[in-house]
PDB file of C-alpha atoms in Angstrom:
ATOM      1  CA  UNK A   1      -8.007  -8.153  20.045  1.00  0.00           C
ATOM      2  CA  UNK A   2      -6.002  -8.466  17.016  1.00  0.00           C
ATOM      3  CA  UNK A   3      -2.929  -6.175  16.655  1.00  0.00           C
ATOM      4  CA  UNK A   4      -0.123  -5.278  13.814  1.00  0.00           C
ATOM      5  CA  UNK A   5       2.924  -4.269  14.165  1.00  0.00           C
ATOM      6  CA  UNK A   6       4.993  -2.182  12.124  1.00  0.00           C
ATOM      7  CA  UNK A   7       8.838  -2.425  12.196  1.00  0.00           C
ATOM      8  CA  UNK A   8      11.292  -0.515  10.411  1.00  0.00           C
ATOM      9  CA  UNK A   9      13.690  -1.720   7.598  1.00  0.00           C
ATOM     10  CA  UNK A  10      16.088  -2.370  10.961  1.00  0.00           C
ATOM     11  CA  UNK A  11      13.785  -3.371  13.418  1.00  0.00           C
ATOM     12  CA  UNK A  12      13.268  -6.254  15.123  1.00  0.00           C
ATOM     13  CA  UNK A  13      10.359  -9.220  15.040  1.00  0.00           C
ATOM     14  CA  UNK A  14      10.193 -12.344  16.986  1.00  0.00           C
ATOM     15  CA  UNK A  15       8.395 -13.764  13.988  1.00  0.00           C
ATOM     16  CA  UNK A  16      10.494 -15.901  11.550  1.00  0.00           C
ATOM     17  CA  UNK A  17       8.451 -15.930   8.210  1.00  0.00           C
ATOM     18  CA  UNK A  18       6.614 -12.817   6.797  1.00  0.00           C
ATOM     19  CA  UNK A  19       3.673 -14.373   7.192  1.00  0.00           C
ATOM     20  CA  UNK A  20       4.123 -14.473  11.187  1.00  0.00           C
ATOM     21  CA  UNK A  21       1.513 -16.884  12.927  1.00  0.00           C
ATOM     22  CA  UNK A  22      -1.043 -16.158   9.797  1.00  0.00           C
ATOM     23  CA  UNK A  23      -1.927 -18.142   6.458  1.00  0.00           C
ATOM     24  CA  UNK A  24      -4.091 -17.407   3.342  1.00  0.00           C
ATOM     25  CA  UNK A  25      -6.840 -19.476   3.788  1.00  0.00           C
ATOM     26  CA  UNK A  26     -10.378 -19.636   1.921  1.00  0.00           C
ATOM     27  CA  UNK A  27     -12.856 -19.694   4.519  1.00  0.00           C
ATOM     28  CA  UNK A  28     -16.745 -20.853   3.578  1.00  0.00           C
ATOM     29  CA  UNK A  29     -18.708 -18.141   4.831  1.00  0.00           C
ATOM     30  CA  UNK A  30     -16.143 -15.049   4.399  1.00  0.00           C
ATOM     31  CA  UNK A  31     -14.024 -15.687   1.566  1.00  0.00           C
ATOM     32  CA  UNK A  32     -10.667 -15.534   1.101  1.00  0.00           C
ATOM     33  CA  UNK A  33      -8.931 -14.086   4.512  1.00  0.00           C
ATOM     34  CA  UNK A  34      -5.680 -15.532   7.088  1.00  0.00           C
ATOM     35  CA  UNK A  35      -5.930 -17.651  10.030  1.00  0.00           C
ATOM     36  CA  UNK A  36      -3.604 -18.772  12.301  1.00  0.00           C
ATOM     37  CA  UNK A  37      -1.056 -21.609  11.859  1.00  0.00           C
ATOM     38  CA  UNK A  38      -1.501 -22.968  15.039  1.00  0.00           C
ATOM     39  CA  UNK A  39      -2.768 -22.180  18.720  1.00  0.00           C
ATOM     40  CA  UNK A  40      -2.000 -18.056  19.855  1.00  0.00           C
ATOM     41  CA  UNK A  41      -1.691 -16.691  23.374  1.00  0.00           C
ATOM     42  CA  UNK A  42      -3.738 -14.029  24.004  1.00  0.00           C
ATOM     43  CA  UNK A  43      -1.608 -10.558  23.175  1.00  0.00           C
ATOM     44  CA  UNK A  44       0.824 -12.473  21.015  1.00  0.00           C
ATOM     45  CA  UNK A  45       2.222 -11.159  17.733  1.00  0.00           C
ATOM     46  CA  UNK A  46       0.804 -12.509  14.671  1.00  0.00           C
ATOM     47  CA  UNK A  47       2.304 -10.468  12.287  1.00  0.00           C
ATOM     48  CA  UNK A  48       4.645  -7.949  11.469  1.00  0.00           C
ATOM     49  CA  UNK A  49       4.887  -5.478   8.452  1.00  0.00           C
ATOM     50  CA  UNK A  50       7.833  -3.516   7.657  1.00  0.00           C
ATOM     51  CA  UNK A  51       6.839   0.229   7.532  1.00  0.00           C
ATOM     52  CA  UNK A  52       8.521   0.467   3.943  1.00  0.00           C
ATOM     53  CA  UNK A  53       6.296  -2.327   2.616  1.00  0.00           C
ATOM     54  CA  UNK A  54       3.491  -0.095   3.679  1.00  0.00           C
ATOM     55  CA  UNK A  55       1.415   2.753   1.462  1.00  0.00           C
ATOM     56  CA  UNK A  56       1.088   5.222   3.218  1.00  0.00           C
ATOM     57  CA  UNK A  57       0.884   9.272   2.538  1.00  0.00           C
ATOM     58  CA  UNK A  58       4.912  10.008   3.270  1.00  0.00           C
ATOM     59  CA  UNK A  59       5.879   7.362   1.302  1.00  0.00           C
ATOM     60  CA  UNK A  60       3.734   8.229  -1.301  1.00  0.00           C
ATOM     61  CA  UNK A  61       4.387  11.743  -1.178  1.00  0.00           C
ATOM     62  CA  UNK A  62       8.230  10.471  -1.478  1.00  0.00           C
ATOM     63  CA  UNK A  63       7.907   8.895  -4.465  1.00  0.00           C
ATOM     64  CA  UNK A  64       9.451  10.947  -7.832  1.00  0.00           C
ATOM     65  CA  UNK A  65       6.742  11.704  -9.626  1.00  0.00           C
ATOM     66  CA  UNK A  66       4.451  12.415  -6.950  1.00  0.00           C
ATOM     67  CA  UNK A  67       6.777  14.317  -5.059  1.00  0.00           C
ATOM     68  CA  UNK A  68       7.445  16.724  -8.452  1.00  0.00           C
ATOM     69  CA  UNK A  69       3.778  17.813  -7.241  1.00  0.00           C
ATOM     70  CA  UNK A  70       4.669  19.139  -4.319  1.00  0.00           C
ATOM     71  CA  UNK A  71       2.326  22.545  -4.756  1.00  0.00           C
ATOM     72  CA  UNK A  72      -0.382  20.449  -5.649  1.00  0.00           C
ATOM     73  CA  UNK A  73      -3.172  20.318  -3.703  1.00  0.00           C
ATOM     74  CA  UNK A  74      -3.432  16.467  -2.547  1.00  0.00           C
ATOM     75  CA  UNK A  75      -5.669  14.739   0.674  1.00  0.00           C
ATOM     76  CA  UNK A  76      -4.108  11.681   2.250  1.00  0.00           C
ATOM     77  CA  UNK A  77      -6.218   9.533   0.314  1.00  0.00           C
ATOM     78  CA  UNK A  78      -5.404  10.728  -3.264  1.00  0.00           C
ATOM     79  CA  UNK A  79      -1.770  10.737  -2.677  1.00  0.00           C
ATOM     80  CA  UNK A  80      -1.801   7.132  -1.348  1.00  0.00           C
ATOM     81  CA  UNK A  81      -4.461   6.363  -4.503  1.00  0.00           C
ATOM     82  CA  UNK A  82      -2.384   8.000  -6.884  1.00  0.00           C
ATOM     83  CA  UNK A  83       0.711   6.196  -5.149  1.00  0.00           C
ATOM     84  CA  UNK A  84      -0.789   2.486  -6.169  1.00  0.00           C
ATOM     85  CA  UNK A  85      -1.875   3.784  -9.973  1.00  0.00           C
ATOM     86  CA  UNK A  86       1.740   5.012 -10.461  1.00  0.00           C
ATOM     87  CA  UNK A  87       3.288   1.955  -9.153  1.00  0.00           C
ATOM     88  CA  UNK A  88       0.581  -0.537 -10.740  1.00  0.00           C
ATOM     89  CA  UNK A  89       1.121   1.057 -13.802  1.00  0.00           C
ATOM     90  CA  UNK A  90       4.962  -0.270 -13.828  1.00  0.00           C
ATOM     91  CA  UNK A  91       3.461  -3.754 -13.791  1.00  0.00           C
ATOM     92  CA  UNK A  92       6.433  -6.207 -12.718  1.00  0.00           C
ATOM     93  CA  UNK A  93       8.763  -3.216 -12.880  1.00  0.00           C
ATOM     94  CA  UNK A  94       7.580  -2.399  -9.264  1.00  0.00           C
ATOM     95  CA  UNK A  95       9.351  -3.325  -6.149  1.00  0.00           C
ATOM     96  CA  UNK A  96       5.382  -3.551  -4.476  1.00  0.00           C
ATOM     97  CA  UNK A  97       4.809  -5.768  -7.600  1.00  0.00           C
ATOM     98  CA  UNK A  98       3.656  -8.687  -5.360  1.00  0.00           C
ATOM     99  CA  UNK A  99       1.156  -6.696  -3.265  1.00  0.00           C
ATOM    100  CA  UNK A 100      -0.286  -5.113  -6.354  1.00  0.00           C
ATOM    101  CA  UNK A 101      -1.085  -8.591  -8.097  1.00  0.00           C
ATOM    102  CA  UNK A 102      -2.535  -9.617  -4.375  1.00  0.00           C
ATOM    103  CA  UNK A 103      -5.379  -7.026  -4.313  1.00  0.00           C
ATOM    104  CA  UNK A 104      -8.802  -7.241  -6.177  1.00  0.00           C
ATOM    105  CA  UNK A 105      -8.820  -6.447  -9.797  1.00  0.00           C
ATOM    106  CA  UNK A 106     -12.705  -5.232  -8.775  1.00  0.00           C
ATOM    107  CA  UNK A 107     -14.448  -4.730  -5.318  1.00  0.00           C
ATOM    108  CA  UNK A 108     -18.233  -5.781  -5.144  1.00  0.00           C
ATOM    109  CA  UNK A 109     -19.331  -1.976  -3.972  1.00  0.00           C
ATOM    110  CA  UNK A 110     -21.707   0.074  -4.802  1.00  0.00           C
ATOM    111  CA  UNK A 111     -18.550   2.902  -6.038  1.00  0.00           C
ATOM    112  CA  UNK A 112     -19.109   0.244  -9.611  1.00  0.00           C
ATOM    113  CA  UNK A 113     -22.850  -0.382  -9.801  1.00  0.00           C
ATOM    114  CA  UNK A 114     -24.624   0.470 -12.504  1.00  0.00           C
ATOM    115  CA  UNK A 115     -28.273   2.704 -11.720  1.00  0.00           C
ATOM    116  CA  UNK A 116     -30.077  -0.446 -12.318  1.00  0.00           C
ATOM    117  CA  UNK A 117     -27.800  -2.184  -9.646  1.00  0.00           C
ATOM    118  CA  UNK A 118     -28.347   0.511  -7.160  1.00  0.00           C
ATOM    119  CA  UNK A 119     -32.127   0.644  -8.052  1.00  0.00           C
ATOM    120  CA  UNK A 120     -32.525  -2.480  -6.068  1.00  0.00           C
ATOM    121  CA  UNK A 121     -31.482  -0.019  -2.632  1.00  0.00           C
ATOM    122  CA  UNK A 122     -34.377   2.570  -3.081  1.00  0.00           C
ATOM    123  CA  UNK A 123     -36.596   2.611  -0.071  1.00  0.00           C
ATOM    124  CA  UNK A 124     -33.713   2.326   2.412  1.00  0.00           C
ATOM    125  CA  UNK A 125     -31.065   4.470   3.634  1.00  0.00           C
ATOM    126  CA  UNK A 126     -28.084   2.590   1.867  1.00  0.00           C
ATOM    127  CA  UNK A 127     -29.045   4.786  -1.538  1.00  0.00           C
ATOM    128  CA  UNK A 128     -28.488   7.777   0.278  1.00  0.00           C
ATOM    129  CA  UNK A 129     -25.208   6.297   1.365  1.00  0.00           C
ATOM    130  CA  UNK A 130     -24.015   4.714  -1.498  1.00  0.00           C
ATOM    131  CA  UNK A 131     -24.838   8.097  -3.739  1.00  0.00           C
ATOM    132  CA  UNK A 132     -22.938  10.272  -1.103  1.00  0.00           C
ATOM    133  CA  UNK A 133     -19.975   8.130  -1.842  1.00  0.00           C
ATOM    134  CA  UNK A 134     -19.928   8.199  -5.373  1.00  0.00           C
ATOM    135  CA  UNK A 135     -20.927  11.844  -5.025  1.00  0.00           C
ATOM    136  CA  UNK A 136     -17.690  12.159  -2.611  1.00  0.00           C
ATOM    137  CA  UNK A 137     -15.597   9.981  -5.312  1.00  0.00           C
ATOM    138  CA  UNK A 138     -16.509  12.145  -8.444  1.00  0.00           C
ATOM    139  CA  UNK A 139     -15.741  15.387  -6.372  1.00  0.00           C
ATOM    140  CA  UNK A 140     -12.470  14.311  -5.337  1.00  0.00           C
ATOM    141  CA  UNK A 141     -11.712  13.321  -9.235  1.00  0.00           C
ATOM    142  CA  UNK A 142     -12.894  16.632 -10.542  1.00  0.00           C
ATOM    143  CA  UNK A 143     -10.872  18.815  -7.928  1.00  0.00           C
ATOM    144  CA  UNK A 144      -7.505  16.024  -9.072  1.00  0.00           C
ATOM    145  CA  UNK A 145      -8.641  16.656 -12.987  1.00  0.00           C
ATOM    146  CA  UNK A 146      -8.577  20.477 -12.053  1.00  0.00           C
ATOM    147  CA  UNK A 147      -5.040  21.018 -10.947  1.00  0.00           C
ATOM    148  CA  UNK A 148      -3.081  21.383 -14.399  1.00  0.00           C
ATOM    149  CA  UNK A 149      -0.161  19.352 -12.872  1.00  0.00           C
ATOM    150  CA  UNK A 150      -1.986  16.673 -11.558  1.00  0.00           C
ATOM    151  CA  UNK A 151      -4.191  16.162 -14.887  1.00  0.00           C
ATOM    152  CA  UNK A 152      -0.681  15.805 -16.770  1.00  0.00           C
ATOM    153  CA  UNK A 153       0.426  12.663 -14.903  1.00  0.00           C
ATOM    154  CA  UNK A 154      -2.875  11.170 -14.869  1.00  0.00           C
ATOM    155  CA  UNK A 155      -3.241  12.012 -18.985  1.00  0.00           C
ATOM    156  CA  UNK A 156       0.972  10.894 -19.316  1.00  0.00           C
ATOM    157  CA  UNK A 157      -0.214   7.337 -18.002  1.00  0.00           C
ATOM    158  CA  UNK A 158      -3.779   6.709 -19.256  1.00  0.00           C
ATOM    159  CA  UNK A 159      -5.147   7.091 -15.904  1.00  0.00           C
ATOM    160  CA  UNK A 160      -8.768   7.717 -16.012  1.00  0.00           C
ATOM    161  CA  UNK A 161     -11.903   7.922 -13.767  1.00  0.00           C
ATOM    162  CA  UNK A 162     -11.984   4.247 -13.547  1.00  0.00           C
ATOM    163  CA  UNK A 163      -8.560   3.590 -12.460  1.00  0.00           C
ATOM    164  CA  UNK A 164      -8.986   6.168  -9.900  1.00  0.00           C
ATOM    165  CA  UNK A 165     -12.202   4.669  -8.685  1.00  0.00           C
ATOM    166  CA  UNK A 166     -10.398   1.058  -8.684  1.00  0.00           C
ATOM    167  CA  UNK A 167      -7.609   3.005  -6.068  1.00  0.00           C
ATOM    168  CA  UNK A 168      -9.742   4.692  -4.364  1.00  0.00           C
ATOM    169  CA  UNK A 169     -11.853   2.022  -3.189  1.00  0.00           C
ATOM    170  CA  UNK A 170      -8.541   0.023  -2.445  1.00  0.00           C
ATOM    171  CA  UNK A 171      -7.725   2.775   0.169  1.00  0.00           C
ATOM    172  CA  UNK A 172     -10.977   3.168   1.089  1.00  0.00           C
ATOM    173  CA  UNK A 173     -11.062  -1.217   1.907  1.00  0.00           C
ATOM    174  CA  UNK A 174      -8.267  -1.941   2.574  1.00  0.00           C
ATOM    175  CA  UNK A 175      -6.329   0.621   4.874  1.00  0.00           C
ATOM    176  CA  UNK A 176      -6.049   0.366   8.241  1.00  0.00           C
ATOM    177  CA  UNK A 177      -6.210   3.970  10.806  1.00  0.00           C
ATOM    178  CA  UNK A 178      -2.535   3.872  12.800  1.00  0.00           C
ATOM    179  CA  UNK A 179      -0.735   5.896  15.146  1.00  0.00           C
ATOM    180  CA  UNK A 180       3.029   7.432  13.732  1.00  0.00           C
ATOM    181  CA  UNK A 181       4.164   8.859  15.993  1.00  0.00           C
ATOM    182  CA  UNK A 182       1.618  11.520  17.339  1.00  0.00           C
ATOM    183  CA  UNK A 183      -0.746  11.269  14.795  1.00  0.00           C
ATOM    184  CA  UNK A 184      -3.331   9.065  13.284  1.00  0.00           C
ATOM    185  CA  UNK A 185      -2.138   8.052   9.567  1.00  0.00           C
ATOM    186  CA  UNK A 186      -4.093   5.398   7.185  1.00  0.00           C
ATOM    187  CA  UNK A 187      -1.491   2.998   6.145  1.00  0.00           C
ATOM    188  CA  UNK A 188      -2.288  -0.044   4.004  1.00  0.00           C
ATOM    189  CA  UNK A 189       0.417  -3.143   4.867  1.00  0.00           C
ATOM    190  CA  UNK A 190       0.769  -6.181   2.917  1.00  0.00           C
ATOM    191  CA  UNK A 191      -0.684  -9.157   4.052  1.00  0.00           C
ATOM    192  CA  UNK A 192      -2.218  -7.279   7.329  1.00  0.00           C
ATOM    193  CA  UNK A 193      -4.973  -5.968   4.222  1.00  0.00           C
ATOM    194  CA  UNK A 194      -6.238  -9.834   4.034  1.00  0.00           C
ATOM    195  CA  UNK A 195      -7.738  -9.887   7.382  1.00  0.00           C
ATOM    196  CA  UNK A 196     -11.642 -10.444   7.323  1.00  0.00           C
ATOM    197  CA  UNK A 197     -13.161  -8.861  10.298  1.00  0.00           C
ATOM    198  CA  UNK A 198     -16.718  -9.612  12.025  1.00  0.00           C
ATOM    199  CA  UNK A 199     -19.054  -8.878  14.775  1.00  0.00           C
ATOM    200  CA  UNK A 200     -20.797 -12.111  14.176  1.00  0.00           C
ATOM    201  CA  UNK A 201     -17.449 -13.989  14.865  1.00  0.00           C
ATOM    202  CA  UNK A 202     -16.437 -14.283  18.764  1.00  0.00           C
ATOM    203  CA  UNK A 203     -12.934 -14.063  19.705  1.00  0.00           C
ATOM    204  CA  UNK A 204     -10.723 -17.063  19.579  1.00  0.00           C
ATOM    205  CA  UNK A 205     -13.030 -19.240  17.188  1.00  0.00           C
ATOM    206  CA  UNK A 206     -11.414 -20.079  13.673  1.00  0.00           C
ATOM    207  CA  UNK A 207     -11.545 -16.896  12.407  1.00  0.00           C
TER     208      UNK A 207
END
């Protein structure tokens, strides 16, 4: 089983590089993803993220402008989505700069197909799916667009329905479900976000 850690600022790692045991690598059949620089023991480290490299809600909820909105009414995933807008928004101005420029400029989900696009799914149970989604996705826009505060900072920086879709779907990807402390937070770590994942591949091959 593959397993992150998460170190503070003054923690401690065995690893030497921030890349751990793990390279980007282009595989054939799943894309762009890590593998391993050479041969693992089972339960060894491959990588470990700092926690204040991480997005995650405190951090977001930490950051000045978000933290002004501290009466607003915000779920975990809009505050880390609003977190990544704000910060993307500062272009090379942001210390999480490098991460920003690492992630997708568009995802391949249904969240950005067209009707005629999503015409192609009628007959199965993905249309359901994919329209609860965007349902779930334009509900969570409207109740951001209805809190006066909140529709200020969007309107101050030009952020619109499809930015918010763009960060939304890179929480929705690309987080991770962790334990800090006694609860279950979803934090999205450099680096630990390029990790392909599937069923199809059996532990210890290439992948």
């Amino acid at each position: 089983m593959l397993s992150m850690s998460t170190v503070s600022e003054d923690g401690c790692s065995s690893l030497a590089s921030p890349w751990g045991l793990v390279e980007p690598y282009d595989f054939p059949d799943t894309g762009r993803g890590l593998r391993c620089v050479r041969a693992v023991a089972e339960g060894e480290e491959l990588l470990a993220v700092p926690l204040e490299e991480c997005w995650h809600e405190m951090a977001a909820r930490r950051a000045p402008e978000l933290a002004a909105l501290a009466d607003a009414s915000l779920s975990e995933t809009d505050a880390i989505a609003l977190h990544l807008l704000l910060e993307r928004a500062k272009g090379d101005g942001s210390e999480r700069a490098a991460h920003l420029r690492s992630m997708p400029p568009v995802y391949d989900s249904t969240l950005f197909w067209s009707e005629a696009e999503l015409a192609h799914l009628r007959g199965s149970d993905w249309l359901d799916l994919a329209r609860r989604f965007a349902e779930e996705l334009e509900a969570d826009w409207a109740a951001l667009q209805s809190q006066p505060a909140v529709a200020a900072l969007l309107s101050r920086h030009g952020l619109g329905i499809e930015a918010y879709r763009w960060a939304y779907a890179t929480v929705k990807s690309r987080a991770a479900e962790v334990g800090m402390g006694d609860e279950k937070k979803r934090l999205l770590a450099p680096r630990f976000d390029m990790f392909n994942h599937s069923t199809a591949v059996a532990p210890g091959s290439s992948h």
